[in-house]
mmCIF file of C-alpha atoms in Angstrom:
data_model
loop_
_atom_site.group_PDB
_atom_site.id
_atom_site.type_symbol
_atom_site.label_atom_id
_atom_site.label_comp_id
_atom_site.label_asym_id
_atom_site.label_seq_id
_atom_site.Cartn_x
_atom_site.Cartn_y
_atom_site.Cartn_z
ATOM 1 C CA MET Q 127 8.596 -32.960 -3.198
ATOM 2 C CA THR Q 128 5.555 -30.781 -2.715
ATOM 3 C CA THR Q 129 2.282 -30.472 -4.618
ATOM 4 C CA MET Q 130 0.006 -27.444 -4.858
ATOM 5 C CA HIS Q 131 -3.785 -27.369 -4.912
ATOM 6 C CA PRO Q 132 -6.615 -24.926 -4.106
ATOM 7 C CA ALA Q 133 -7.298 -24.485 -0.407
ATOM 8 C CA THR Q 134 -10.471 -25.982 1.058
ATOM 9 C CA SER Q 135 -12.369 -25.317 4.262
ATOM 10 C CA GLN Q 136 -10.796 -28.466 5.727
ATOM 11 C CA ASP Q 137 -7.392 -26.733 5.542
ATOM 12 C CA ILE Q 138 -8.330 -23.828 7.846
ATOM 13 C CA ALA Q 139 -7.068 -25.260 11.123
ATOM 14 C CA GLU Q 140 -3.707 -26.196 9.598
ATOM 15 C CA LEU Q 141 -3.463 -22.839 7.842
ATOM 16 C CA ARG Q 142 -3.940 -20.978 11.120
ATOM 17 C CA GLN Q 143 -1.157 -23.067 12.626
ATOM 18 C CA LEU Q 144 1.080 -22.366 9.617
ATOM 19 C CA TYR Q 145 0.685 -18.596 9.939
ATOM 20 C CA PHE Q 146 1.304 -18.823 13.664
ATOM 21 C CA ASP Q 147 4.467 -20.885 13.109
ATOM 22 C CA VAL Q 148 5.740 -18.327 10.581
ATOM 23 C CA TYR Q 149 4.662 -15.063 12.232
ATOM 24 C CA GLY Q 150 3.706 -15.871 15.803
ATOM 25 C CA HIS Q 151 1.018 -13.586 17.179
ATOM 26 C CA GLY Q 152 2.258 -10.662 15.078
ATOM 27 C CA TYR Q 153 0.540 -11.395 11.746
ATOM 28 C CA PRO Q 154 -1.856 -8.463 11.172
ATOM 29 C CA VAL Q 155 -3.923 -9.995 8.325
ATOM 30 C CA PRO Q 156 -7.194 -11.782 9.236
ATOM 31 C CA LEU Q 157 -6.760 -14.413 6.519
ATOM 32 C CA GLY Q 158 -4.098 -15.986 8.701
ATOM 33 C CA SER Q 159 -6.058 -16.028 11.946
ATOM 34 C CA ASP Q 160 -9.809 -15.439 11.557
ATOM 35 C CA PRO Q 161 -11.657 -18.664 10.550
ATOM 36 C CA ALA Q 162 -14.709 -16.748 9.278
ATOM 37 C CA VAL Q 163 -12.599 -14.565 6.977
ATOM 38 C CA MET Q 164 -10.594 -17.582 5.822
ATOM 39 C CA SER Q 165 -13.743 -19.571 5.012
ATOM 40 C CA ARG Q 166 -15.216 -16.657 3.062
ATOM 41 C CA LEU Q 167 -12.073 -16.226 0.964
ATOM 42 C CA ILE Q 168 -11.654 -19.943 0.290
ATOM 43 C CA THR Q 169 -15.216 -20.159 -1.072
ATOM 44 C CA ASP Q 170 -15.032 -16.851 -2.977
ATOM 45 C CA PRO Q 171 -14.940 -17.634 -6.729
ATOM 46 C CA HIS Q 172 -12.885 -14.480 -7.333
ATOM 47 C CA CYS Q 173 -10.192 -15.476 -4.822
ATOM 48 C CA HIS Q 174 -7.267 -17.760 -5.653
ATOM 49 C CA TRP Q 175 -5.875 -19.574 -2.583
ATOM 50 C CA LEU Q 176 -3.182 -22.191 -3.096
ATOM 51 C CA VAL Q 177 -1.615 -24.460 -0.504
ATOM 52 C CA ALA Q 178 1.425 -26.702 -0.823
ATOM 53 C CA ARG Q 179 1.722 -30.093 0.849
ATOM 54 C CA THR Q 180 4.579 -32.542 1.161
ATOM 55 C CA GLU Q 181 4.390 -36.186 0.085
ATOM 56 C CA ASN Q 182 3.296 -37.139 3.594
ATOM 57 C CA GLY Q 183 0.509 -34.555 3.600
ATOM 58 C CA GLU Q 184 2.163 -31.899 5.778
ATOM 59 C CA LEU Q 185 1.086 -28.323 5.015
ATOM 60 C CA ALA Q 186 4.240 -26.565 3.834
ATOM 61 C CA GLY Q 187 3.056 -23.251 2.360
ATOM 62 C CA SER Q 188 0.205 -20.965 1.425
ATOM 63 C CA VAL Q 189 -0.509 -17.948 -0.784
ATOM 64 C CA VAL Q 190 -3.614 -15.971 -1.745
ATOM 65 C CA VAL Q 191 -4.645 -13.616 -4.551
ATOM 66 C CA GLN Q 192 -7.717 -11.496 -3.889
ATOM 67 C CA THR Q 193 -9.249 -9.809 -6.921
ATOM 68 C CA ASP Q 194 -11.413 -6.781 -7.504
ATOM 69 C CA ARG Q 195 -13.117 -7.670 -10.784
ATOM 70 C CA GLY Q 196 -14.838 -4.286 -11.059
ATOM 71 C CA ASN Q 197 -11.517 -2.443 -11.014
ATOM 72 C CA ARG Q 198 -9.607 -5.319 -12.672
ATOM 73 C CA VAL Q 199 -6.900 -5.335 -9.973
ATOM 74 C CA GLY Q 200 -5.650 -8.159 -7.757
ATOM 75 C CA LYS Q 201 -3.503 -8.375 -4.642
ATOM 76 C CA LEU Q 202 -1.150 -11.171 -3.636
ATOM 77 C CA VAL Q 203 -1.204 -11.654 0.133
ATOM 78 C CA GLY Q 204 -0.458 -14.245 2.782
ATOM 79 C CA LEU Q 205 2.632 -15.857 1.254
ATOM 80 C CA ALA Q 206 3.983 -18.148 3.945
ATOM 81 C CA VAL Q 207 6.354 -21.123 3.893
ATOM 82 C CA HIS Q 208 6.920 -23.192 7.003
ATOM 83 C CA PRO Q 209 10.473 -22.816 8.371
ATOM 84 C CA ARG Q 210 11.121 -26.539 7.801
ATOM 85 C CA HIS Q 211 10.508 -26.166 4.079
ATOM 86 C CA ARG Q 212 12.453 -23.036 3.198
ATOM 87 C CA GLN Q 213 15.523 -22.855 0.973
ATOM 88 C CA GLY Q 214 13.878 -25.109 -1.602
ATOM 89 C CA GLY Q 215 12.263 -22.463 -3.793
ATOM 90 C CA LEU Q 216 8.713 -23.176 -2.590
ATOM 91 C CA ALA Q 217 7.907 -19.488 -2.041
ATOM 92 C CA GLY Q 218 8.779 -18.757 -5.660
ATOM 93 C CA ARG Q 219 6.760 -21.682 -6.995
ATOM 94 C CA LEU Q 220 3.695 -20.667 -4.979
ATOM 95 C CA THR Q 221 4.033 -17.062 -6.133
ATOM 96 C CA GLY Q 222 4.415 -18.029 -9.781
ATOM 97 C CA ALA Q 223 1.510 -20.486 -9.723
ATOM 98 C CA VAL Q 224 -1.036 -18.230 -8.026
ATOM 99 C CA THR Q 225 -0.022 -15.256 -10.207
ATOM 100 C CA ALA Q 226 -0.430 -17.296 -13.382
ATOM 101 C CA ASP Q 227 -3.825 -18.597 -12.214
ATOM 102 C CA ALA Q 228 -5.104 -15.079 -11.511
ATOM 103 C CA LEU Q 229 -3.880 -13.562 -14.793
ATOM 104 C CA ALA Q 230 -5.137 -16.523 -16.826
ATOM 105 C CA THR Q 231 -8.739 -15.590 -16.025
ATOM 106 C CA GLY Q 232 -8.412 -12.453 -18.172
ATOM 107 C CA ALA Q 233 -10.417 -10.601 -15.529
ATOM 108 C CA ILE Q 234 -7.571 -8.503 -14.096
ATOM 109 C CA ASP Q 235 -5.003 -6.201 -15.653
ATOM 110 C CA SER Q 236 -2.477 -6.086 -12.821
ATOM 111 C CA LEU Q 237 -1.578 -7.679 -9.501
ATOM 112 C CA TYR Q 238 0.218 -5.962 -6.658
ATOM 113 C CA THR Q 239 1.773 -7.111 -3.427
ATOM 114 C CA THR Q 240 3.605 -5.667 -0.448
ATOM 115 C CA VAL Q 241 6.591 -7.528 0.949
ATOM 116 C CA ARG Q 242 8.418 -7.264 4.243
ATOM 117 C CA MET Q 243 11.968 -5.936 4.174
ATOM 118 C CA VAL Q 244 13.491 -7.714 7.130
ATOM 119 C CA THR Q 245 15.524 -9.623 4.511
ATOM 120 C CA GLN Q 246 15.993 -9.236 0.747
ATOM 121 C CA ALA Q 247 14.593 -12.713 0.046
ATOM 122 C CA PRO Q 248 10.884 -11.723 -0.349
ATOM 123 C CA GLN Q 249 11.876 -8.931 -2.750
ATOM 124 C CA ARG Q 250 13.808 -11.408 -4.896
ATOM 125 C CA VAL Q 251 10.978 -13.961 -4.840
ATOM 126 C CA VAL Q 252 8.394 -11.626 -6.337
ATOM 127 C CA ALA Q 253 10.858 -10.003 -8.756
ATOM 128 C CA ARG Q 254 11.769 -13.412 -10.201
ATOM 129 C CA ASN Q 255 8.083 -13.984 -10.892
ATOM 130 C CA GLY Q 256 7.608 -10.862 -13.003
ATOM 131 C CA TYR Q 257 6.716 -8.298 -10.319
ATOM 132 C CA ARG Q 258 8.210 -4.832 -10.768
ATOM 133 C CA PRO Q 259 9.256 -2.688 -7.791
ATOM 134 C CA LEU Q 260 7.041 0.387 -7.381
ATOM 135 C CA GLY Q 261 8.233 1.997 -4.146
ATOM 136 C CA LEU Q 262 8.390 1.984 -0.358
ATOM 137 C CA LEU Q 263 5.729 2.207 2.358
ATOM 138 C CA PRO Q 264 7.647 3.348 5.472
ATOM 139 C CA ASN Q 265 6.142 2.236 8.814
ATOM 140 C CA ALA Q 266 3.234 0.651 6.939
ATOM 141 C CA ALA Q 267 2.813 -2.429 9.140
ATOM 142 C CA ASP Q 268 3.237 -3.439 12.737
ATOM 143 C CA VAL Q 269 4.398 -7.050 12.491
ATOM 144 C CA SER Q 270 7.572 -7.587 14.506
ATOM 145 C CA GLY Q 271 7.642 -3.944 15.468
ATOM 146 C CA CYS Q 272 7.064 -1.105 13.029
ATOM 147 C CA GLU Q 273 8.164 -2.239 9.542
ATOM 148 C CA THR Q 274 8.690 -0.714 6.116
ATOM 149 C CA LEU Q 275 7.139 -2.608 3.198
ATOM 150 C CA ALA Q 276 8.070 -2.645 -0.484
ATOM 151 C CA LEU Q 277 5.361 -2.410 -3.160
ATOM 152 C CA PHE Q 278 5.569 -4.554 -6.321
ATOM 153 C CA ALA Q 279 3.182 -5.190 -9.236
ATOM 154 C CA CYS Q 280 2.966 -7.362 -12.339
ATOM 155 C CA TYR Q 281 0.828 -6.899 -15.428
ATOM 156 C CA ALA Q 282 -1.158 -8.699 -18.068
ATOM 157 C CA ASP Q 283 0.305 -8.530 -21.559
ATOM 158 C CA GLY Q 284 -0.070 -5.177 -23.302
ATOM 159 C CA VAL Q 285 -1.265 -3.178 -20.295
ATOM 160 C CA LEU Q 286 1.828 -0.985 -19.924
ATOM 161 C CA ASP Q 287 1.706 -0.165 -23.647
ATOM 162 C CA ARG Q 288 -1.648 1.601 -23.188
ATOM 163 C CA ARG Q 289 -0.749 4.117 -20.469
ATOM 164 C CA GLU Q 290 -1.885 7.717 -20.473
ATOM 165 C CA GLN Q 291 1.065 9.950 -19.605
ATOM 166 C CA ALA Q 292 0.659 12.820 -17.136
ATOM 167 C CA PRO Q 293 2.081 15.978 -18.749
ATOM 168 C CA ALA Q 294 3.539 17.501 -15.550
ATOM 169 C CA VAL Q 295 3.679 16.850 -11.810
ATOM 170 C CA PRO Q 296 4.631 18.800 -8.667
ATOM 171 C CA GLN Q 297 8.383 19.025 -8.177
ATOM 172 C CA ALA Q 298 8.197 16.826 -5.072
ATOM 173 C CA LEU Q 299 7.252 13.829 -7.239
ATOM 174 C CA VAL Q 300 10.120 14.093 -9.715
ATOM 175 C CA PRO Q 301 12.641 12.057 -7.635
ATOM 176 C CA LEU Q 302 10.076 9.256 -7.293
ATOM 177 C CA LEU Q 303 9.434 9.163 -11.046
ATOM 178 C CA HIS Q 304 13.158 9.078 -11.813
ATOM 179 C CA ALA Q 305 13.516 6.187 -9.345
ATOM 180 C CA ALA Q 306 10.639 4.360 -11.049
ATOM 181 C CA GLU Q 307 12.260 4.751 -14.454
ATOM 182 C CA GLU Q 308 15.581 3.502 -13.128
ATOM 183 C CA SER Q 309 14.116 0.519 -11.298
ATOM 184 C CA THR Q 310 11.420 -0.637 -13.725
ATOM 185 C CA GLY Q 311 12.253 0.810 -17.131
ATOM 186 C CA VAL Q 312 8.730 2.245 -17.365
ATOM 187 C CA PRO Q 313 8.976 5.764 -18.869
ATOM 188 C CA TYR Q 314 7.411 8.818 -17.209
ATOM 189 C CA ALA Q 315 7.156 11.855 -19.470
ATOM 190 C CA ALA Q 316 6.417 14.091 -16.465
ATOM 191 C CA ALA Q 317 9.833 13.264 -14.974
ATOM 192 C CA HIS Q 318 11.459 15.162 -17.848
ATOM 193 C CA ALA Q 319 8.946 18.013 -18.288
ATOM 194 C CA PRO Q 320 8.953 21.309 -16.400
ATOM 195 C CA ALA Q 321 7.495 20.558 -12.978
ATOM 196 C CA VAL Q 322 4.451 22.255 -11.492
ATOM 197 C CA ALA Q 323 5.474 24.642 -8.708
ATOM 198 C CA ASP Q 324 5.261 22.955 -5.319
ATOM 199 C CA PRO Q 325 3.103 24.326 -2.494
ATOM 200 C CA ALA Q 326 4.743 25.906 0.497
ATOM 201 C CA PRO Q 327 6.019 23.244 2.946
ATOM 202 C CA PRO Q 328 4.194 22.695 6.240
ATOM 203 C CA PRO Q 329 5.291 25.021 9.060
ATOM 204 C CA PHE Q 330 8.465 23.751 10.682
ATOM 205 C CA SER Q 331 8.535 23.056 14.376
ATOM 206 C CA PRO Q 332 11.758 21.973 16.099
ATOM 207 C CA ALA Q 333 9.746 20.145 18.762
ATOM 208 C CA GLY Q 334 9.748 16.954 16.720
ATOM 209 C CA GLY Q 335 13.502 16.900 16.138
ATOM 210 C CA LEU Q 336 15.592 16.695 12.971
ATOM 211 C CA ALA Q 337 17.202 13.963 10.968
ATOM 212 C CA THR Q 338 20.627 14.967 9.691
ATOM 213 C CA ALA Q 339 21.525 11.711 7.944
ATOM 214 C CA THR Q 340 20.621 11.236 4.293
ATOM 215 C CA ALA Q 341 22.026 7.743 3.827
ATOM 216 C CA PRO Q 342 20.033 4.485 3.984
ATOM 217 C CA THR Q 343 20.952 4.240 7.688
ATOM 218 C CA ALA Q 344 18.830 7.293 8.450
ATOM 219 C CA VAL Q 345 16.442 7.580 11.362
ATOM 220 C CA LEU Q 346 13.747 10.078 10.399
ATOM 221 C CA THR Q 347 11.636 11.969 12.907
ATOM 222 C CA ALA Q 348 8.995 14.344 11.596
ATOM 223 C CA PRO Q 349 8.454 17.705 13.281
ATOM 224 C CA ALA Q 350 5.291 18.071 15.292
ATOM 225 C CA ALA Q 351 2.316 18.706 13.012
ATOM 226 C CA THR Q 352 0.433 21.956 12.935
ATOM 227 C CA ARG Q 353 -3.190 20.986 13.587
ATOM 228 C CA THR Q 354 -6.413 22.762 12.899
ATOM 229 C CA GLN Q 355 -8.514 23.649 15.949
ATOM 230 C CA ALA Q 356 -11.705 21.772 15.109
ATOM 231 C CA PRO Q 357 -11.484 18.058 16.054
ATOM 232 C CA LEU Q 358 -12.988 15.468 13.777
ATOM 233 C CA GLU Q 359 -15.740 13.107 14.825
ATOM 234 C CA VAL Q 360 -15.151 9.393 14.233
ATOM 235 C CA ILE Q 361 -17.734 6.727 13.439
ATOM 236 C CA THR Q 362 -16.403 3.161 13.596
ATOM 237 C CA ALA Q 363 -19.547 1.178 12.805
ATOM 238 C CA PRO Q 364 -18.475 -0.886 9.753
ATOM 239 C CA GLY Q 365 -21.947 -1.908 8.603
ATOM 240 C CA PHE Q 366 -23.313 1.634 8.763
ATOM 241 C CA VAL Q 367 -20.186 3.056 7.122
ATOM 242 C CA ARG Q 368 -20.365 0.620 4.214
ATOM 243 C CA ARG Q 369 -24.073 1.283 3.626
ATOM 244 C CA ARG Q 370 -23.620 5.051 3.668
ATOM 245 C CA PHE Q 371 -20.557 4.781 1.458
ATOM 246 C CA ARG Q 372 -22.551 2.832 -1.153
ATOM 247 C CA GLU Q 373 -25.321 5.436 -0.995
ATOM 248 C CA LEU Q 374 -22.925 8.342 -1.539
ATOM 249 C CA PHE Q 375 -20.718 6.567 -4.094
ATOM 250 C CA PRO Q 376 -23.002 4.263 -6.109
ATOM 251 C CA ASP Q 377 -20.644 4.536 -9.078
ATOM 252 C CA PRO Q 378 -17.279 2.818 -8.345
ATOM 253 C CA ALA Q 379 -15.614 5.446 -10.541
ATOM 254 C CA GLY Q 380 -16.430 8.039 -7.885
ATOM 255 C CA ALA Q 381 -14.263 6.421 -5.227
ATOM 256 C CA TYR Q 382 -11.346 4.494 -6.649
ATOM 257 C CA SER Q 383 -9.609 2.320 -4.062
ATOM 258 C CA PRO Q 384 -9.330 -1.295 -5.244
ATOM 259 C CA LEU Q 385 -9.683 -4.016 -2.617
ATOM 260 C CA ARG Q 386 -10.373 -1.430 0.075
ATOM 261 C CA ALA Q 387 -13.718 -1.290 1.884
ATOM 262 C CA PRO Q 388 -14.157 1.643 4.284
ATOM 263 C CA ASN Q 389 -14.977 0.751 7.877
ATOM 264 C CA THR Q 390 -14.609 4.217 9.419
ATOM 265 C CA VAL Q 391 -15.873 7.684 8.609
ATOM 266 C CA LEU Q 392 -14.362 10.916 9.925
ATOM 267 C CA THR Q 393 -16.462 14.028 9.674
ATOM 268 C CA ALA Q 394 -16.346 17.687 10.567
ATOM 269 C CA PRO Q 395 -18.709 18.639 13.406
ATOM 270 C CA ASP Q 396 -20.672 20.843 11.005
ATOM 271 C CA GLY Q 397 -20.974 18.047 8.432
ATOM 272 C CA ALA Q 398 -19.017 19.948 5.783
ATOM 273 C CA PHE Q 399 -17.294 16.760 4.644
ATOM 274 C CA GLU Q 400 -17.018 13.044 5.346
ATOM 275 C CA ILE Q 401 -13.740 11.151 4.949
ATOM 276 C CA TYR Q 402 -14.104 7.407 4.382
ATOM 277 C CA ALA Q 403 -11.212 5.250 5.512
ATOM 278 C CA ASP Q 404 -10.101 1.647 5.940
ATOM 279 C CA LEU Q 405 -8.722 1.696 9.482
ATOM 280 C CA ASP Q 406 -6.714 -1.291 10.724
ATOM 281 C CA PRO Q 407 -5.623 -0.770 14.351
ATOM 282 C CA ALA Q 408 -4.048 -4.254 14.424
ATOM 283 C CA ALA Q 409 -1.543 -3.126 11.789
ATOM 284 C CA SER Q 410 -1.478 0.487 13.089
ATOM 285 C CA SER Q 411 -2.377 1.660 9.590
ATOM 286 C CA CYS Q 412 -5.122 3.421 7.667
ATOM 287 C CA ALA Q 413 -5.949 3.915 3.981
ATOM 288 C CA LEU Q 414 -8.040 6.896 2.915
ATOM 289 C CA VAL Q 415 -10.698 5.760 0.440
ATOM 290 C CA ALA Q 416 -12.859 8.764 -0.485
ATOM 291 C CA VAL Q 417 -14.109 12.188 0.566
ATOM 292 C CA HIS Q 418 -17.687 13.439 0.251
ATOM 293 C CA PRO Q 419 -18.811 15.758 -1.328
ATOM 294 C CA HIS Q 420 -15.439 16.197 -3.058
ATOM 295 C CA PRO Q 421 -11.748 15.738 -2.098
ATOM 296 C CA SER Q 422 -10.969 19.448 -1.779
ATOM 297 C CA ALA Q 423 -13.649 19.824 0.922
ATOM 298 C CA ALA Q 424 -11.288 18.221 3.459
ATOM 299 C CA THR Q 425 -8.063 19.886 2.339
ATOM 300 C CA GLY Q 426 -7.813 22.118 5.397
ATOM 301 C CA ALA Q 427 -8.475 19.257 7.808
ATOM 302 C CA LEU Q 428 -5.713 16.819 6.861
ATOM 303 C CA ASN Q 429 -3.588 17.654 9.898
ATOM 304 C CA SER Q 430 -6.591 17.191 12.179
ATOM 305 C CA LEU Q 431 -7.224 13.938 10.359
ATOM 306 C CA MET Q 432 -3.741 12.690 11.252
ATOM 307 C CA ALA Q 433 -4.186 13.598 14.912
ATOM 308 C CA THR Q 434 -7.567 11.857 15.040
ATOM 309 C CA LEU Q 435 -6.302 8.700 13.336
ATOM 310 C CA SER Q 436 -3.300 8.586 15.650
ATOM 311 C CA ARG Q 437 -5.652 8.521 18.649
ATOM 312 C CA ALA Q 438 -7.594 5.737 16.885
ATOM 313 C CA GLY Q 439 -4.448 3.614 16.647
ATOM 314 C CA ALA Q 440 -3.074 4.389 13.171
ATOM 315 C CA ASP Q 441 0.521 5.621 13.014
ATOM 316 C CA TYR Q 442 0.664 5.191 9.241
ATOM 317 C CA VAL Q 443 -1.798 6.723 6.747
ATOM 318 C CA GLU Q 444 -1.751 6.373 2.966
ATOM 319 C CA THR Q 445 -3.844 7.516 0.032
ATOM 320 C CA LEU Q 446 -4.027 6.886 -3.711
ATOM 321 C CA VAL Q 447 -4.059 9.927 -5.993
ATOM 322 C CA PRO Q 448 -4.014 9.984 -9.815
ATOM 323 C CA LEU Q 449 -0.646 11.132 -11.123
ATOM 324 C CA SER Q 450 -2.516 13.617 -13.302
ATOM 325 C CA ASP Q 451 -4.425 15.187 -10.360
ATOM 326 C CA THR Q 452 -2.112 18.101 -9.596
ATOM 327 C CA GLU Q 453 -4.447 19.765 -7.091
ATOM 328 C CA GLY Q 454 -5.052 16.538 -5.194
ATOM 329 C CA LEU Q 455 -1.334 15.849 -5.013
ATOM 330 C CA ARG Q 456 -0.683 19.402 -3.799
ATOM 331 C CA ALA Q 457 -3.251 19.083 -1.008
ATOM 332 C CA PHE Q 458 -1.616 15.996 0.466
ATOM 333 C CA LEU Q 459 1.930 17.273 -0.069
ATOM 334 C CA ASN Q 460 1.030 20.443 1.800
ATOM 335 C CA ALA Q 461 -0.241 18.342 4.712
ATOM 336 C CA GLY Q 462 3.062 16.513 5.158
ATOM 337 C CA PHE Q 463 2.340 13.444 3.030
ATOM 338 C CA VAL Q 464 5.390 12.100 1.182
ATOM 339 C CA PRO Q 465 5.271 10.420 -2.269
ATOM 340 C CA SER Q 466 6.485 6.895 -1.631
ATOM 341 C CA ALA Q 467 5.351 4.712 -4.548
ATOM 342 C CA CYS Q 468 4.065 5.050 -8.103
ATOM 343 C CA TYR Q 469 1.743 2.455 -9.643
ATOM 344 C CA PRO Q 470 1.823 2.749 -13.457
ATOM 345 C CA ALA Q 471 -1.268 1.706 -15.418
ATOM 346 C CA MET Q 472 -3.225 0.975 -12.252
ATOM 347 C CA ARG Q 473 -6.670 2.090 -13.374
ATOM 348 C CA ARG Q 474 -8.395 1.164 -16.602
ATOM 349 C CA ILE Q 475 -10.743 3.723 -18.142
ATOM 350 C CA GLY Q 476 -12.041 2.574 -21.510
ATOM 351 C CA ASP Q 477 -9.078 1.086 -23.325
ATOM 352 C CA ARG Q 478 -6.433 3.267 -21.640
ATOM 353 C CA PHE Q 479 -4.635 2.963 -18.310
ATOM 354 C CA HIS Q 480 -3.857 5.689 -15.796
ATOM 355 C CA ASP Q 481 -1.017 5.990 -13.277
ATOM 356 C CA TYR Q 482 -1.531 6.484 -9.546
ATOM 357 C CA VAL Q 483 0.723 7.669 -6.724
ATOM 358 C CA VAL Q 484 0.807 6.398 -3.166
ATOM 359 C CA LEU Q 485 1.358 9.254 -0.722
ATOM 360 C CA SER Q 486 1.972 8.278 2.865
ATOM 361 C CA ARG Q 487 2.512 9.929 6.195
ATOM 362 C CA THR Q 488 3.741 8.555 9.471
ATOM 363 C CA ASP Q 489 4.195 10.593 12.602
ATOM 364 C CA ARG Q 490 6.268 7.847 14.199
ATOM 365 C CA GLN Q 491 10.046 7.728 13.798
ATOM 366 C CA ILE Q 492 11.174 5.868 10.667
ATOM 367 C CA ASP Q 493 14.208 3.665 11.271
ATOM 368 C CA PHE Q 494 15.824 2.303 8.099
ATOM 369 C CA ARG Q 495 18.831 0.823 9.900
ATOM 370 C CA THR Q 496 17.372 -2.700 9.998
ATOM 371 C CA THR Q 497 15.738 -2.517 6.551
ATOM 372 C CA ALA Q 498 17.170 -4.908 3.952
ATOM 373 C CA VAL Q 499 17.113 -2.888 0.724
ATOM 374 C CA SER Q 500 17.746 -4.782 -2.506
ATOM 375 C CA PRO Q 501 19.221 -3.001 -5.562
ATOM 376 C CA LEU Q 502 15.702 -2.953 -7.038
ATOM 377 C CA ILE Q 503 14.419 -0.851 -4.145
ATOM 378 C CA GLN Q 504 17.495 1.320 -3.533
ATOM 379 C CA PRO Q 505 16.445 4.090 -5.994
ATOM 380 C CA TYR Q 506 13.120 4.425 -4.158
ATOM 381 C CA LEU Q 507 14.825 4.737 -0.791
ATOM 382 C CA SER Q 508 17.008 7.555 -2.109
ATOM 383 C CA ALA Q 509 13.960 9.271 -3.624
ATOM 384 C CA TYR Q 510 11.990 8.926 -0.378
ATOM 385 C CA LEU Q 511 14.811 10.422 1.696
ATOM 386 C CA THR Q 512 14.998 13.353 -0.734
ATOM 387 C CA ALA Q 513 11.235 13.936 -0.600
ATOM 388 C CA TRP Q 514 11.107 13.547 3.189
ATOM 389 C CA ALA Q 515 13.932 16.052 3.662
ATOM 390 C CA SER Q 516 12.244 18.550 1.338
ATOM 391 C CA THR Q 517 9.037 18.217 3.343
ATOM 392 C CA TYR Q 518 10.320 18.242 6.914
ATOM 393 C CA LEU Q 519 13.731 19.889 7.004
ATOM 394 C CA PRO Q 520 14.314 23.659 6.867
ATOM 395 C CA GLN Q 521 15.696 24.763 3.522
ATOM 396 C CA HIS Q 522 19.119 25.611 4.951
ATOM 397 C CA GLU Q 523 19.400 22.047 6.319
ATOM 398 C CA VAL Q 524 18.472 20.546 2.934
ATOM 399 C CA ALA Q 525 20.886 22.761 0.994
ATOM 400 C CA ARG Q 526 24.039 22.171 2.968
#
């Protein structure tokens, strides 16, 4: 028998030991290892942190929901159950309890989470608690080696009924939208409308090799990227970056990236643009947050951006783009980004909700052979392989 209660500062030492027992030294999230971060989250009134203890007081599990009240979005993170207390449904009970607590506040419209795919169990846990599968994030985390994550989300009542539909999307997104309809039942009008013509694919170079398999056992290796000549300058001073970001984007609507705070800025030597990013070398990943003065200013530098971030320790880069932003989608597609997930009704504007797409790029080999893909995620894997092949394989290889 276990009981659940909000975490307190007195739990921090045991929580650190729990995350170590579950993940070893490979857990890339500070809430499982950094006492200062853990203390801040535990005392944050907008954070929901639950722990589970046995009758004799032993810490058996933990889970956290962080919320962004301004954007009305939350994220479930840090779900961990000690190996001695698995097989009893504790992970599901923790997930259900913390999700219900967060939604009961009325302050958020949706919650999302990413789950590891070393087994199907985490996918089933969140699905049983009302989370819908939204897609794949290949090579998104370096935990026990480079791992693919699955993205899920759940919603407050009535949110999905107030979506704005995008009228048309680039052809490269159609397989993803069909997968989303199949896996979630959420309709996408753009999946059945004439698609917007896709941009020309990036120049093909055989130096990076080819993947000839199109089954879930595929190992994908992207061709070497064509890079612009001008290198980007990198500033990794988190305090300065956050202050400048707030100066340039005082209105949150100008830089939509819930629960992401930029800690790095990449800029052209002539100052033509500044790209704000959340760089996490520990996880070998990076999320692009915003571009100043406008997104199209950096369109021609996305390949240089990838090369620069790779040197900074990020093998995986992702960005959020509105499903209705055809030009923004085209820019990233043309730079080798692949549509990997679709988040319906992510952003609230007035009384309506707008869909977003996660586009990702990894220049490291993607190996799906050890990925445990549940039936909920299988349509997304097929869609990703189709989109990847269309991006990186010559047309005669795709056609045959």
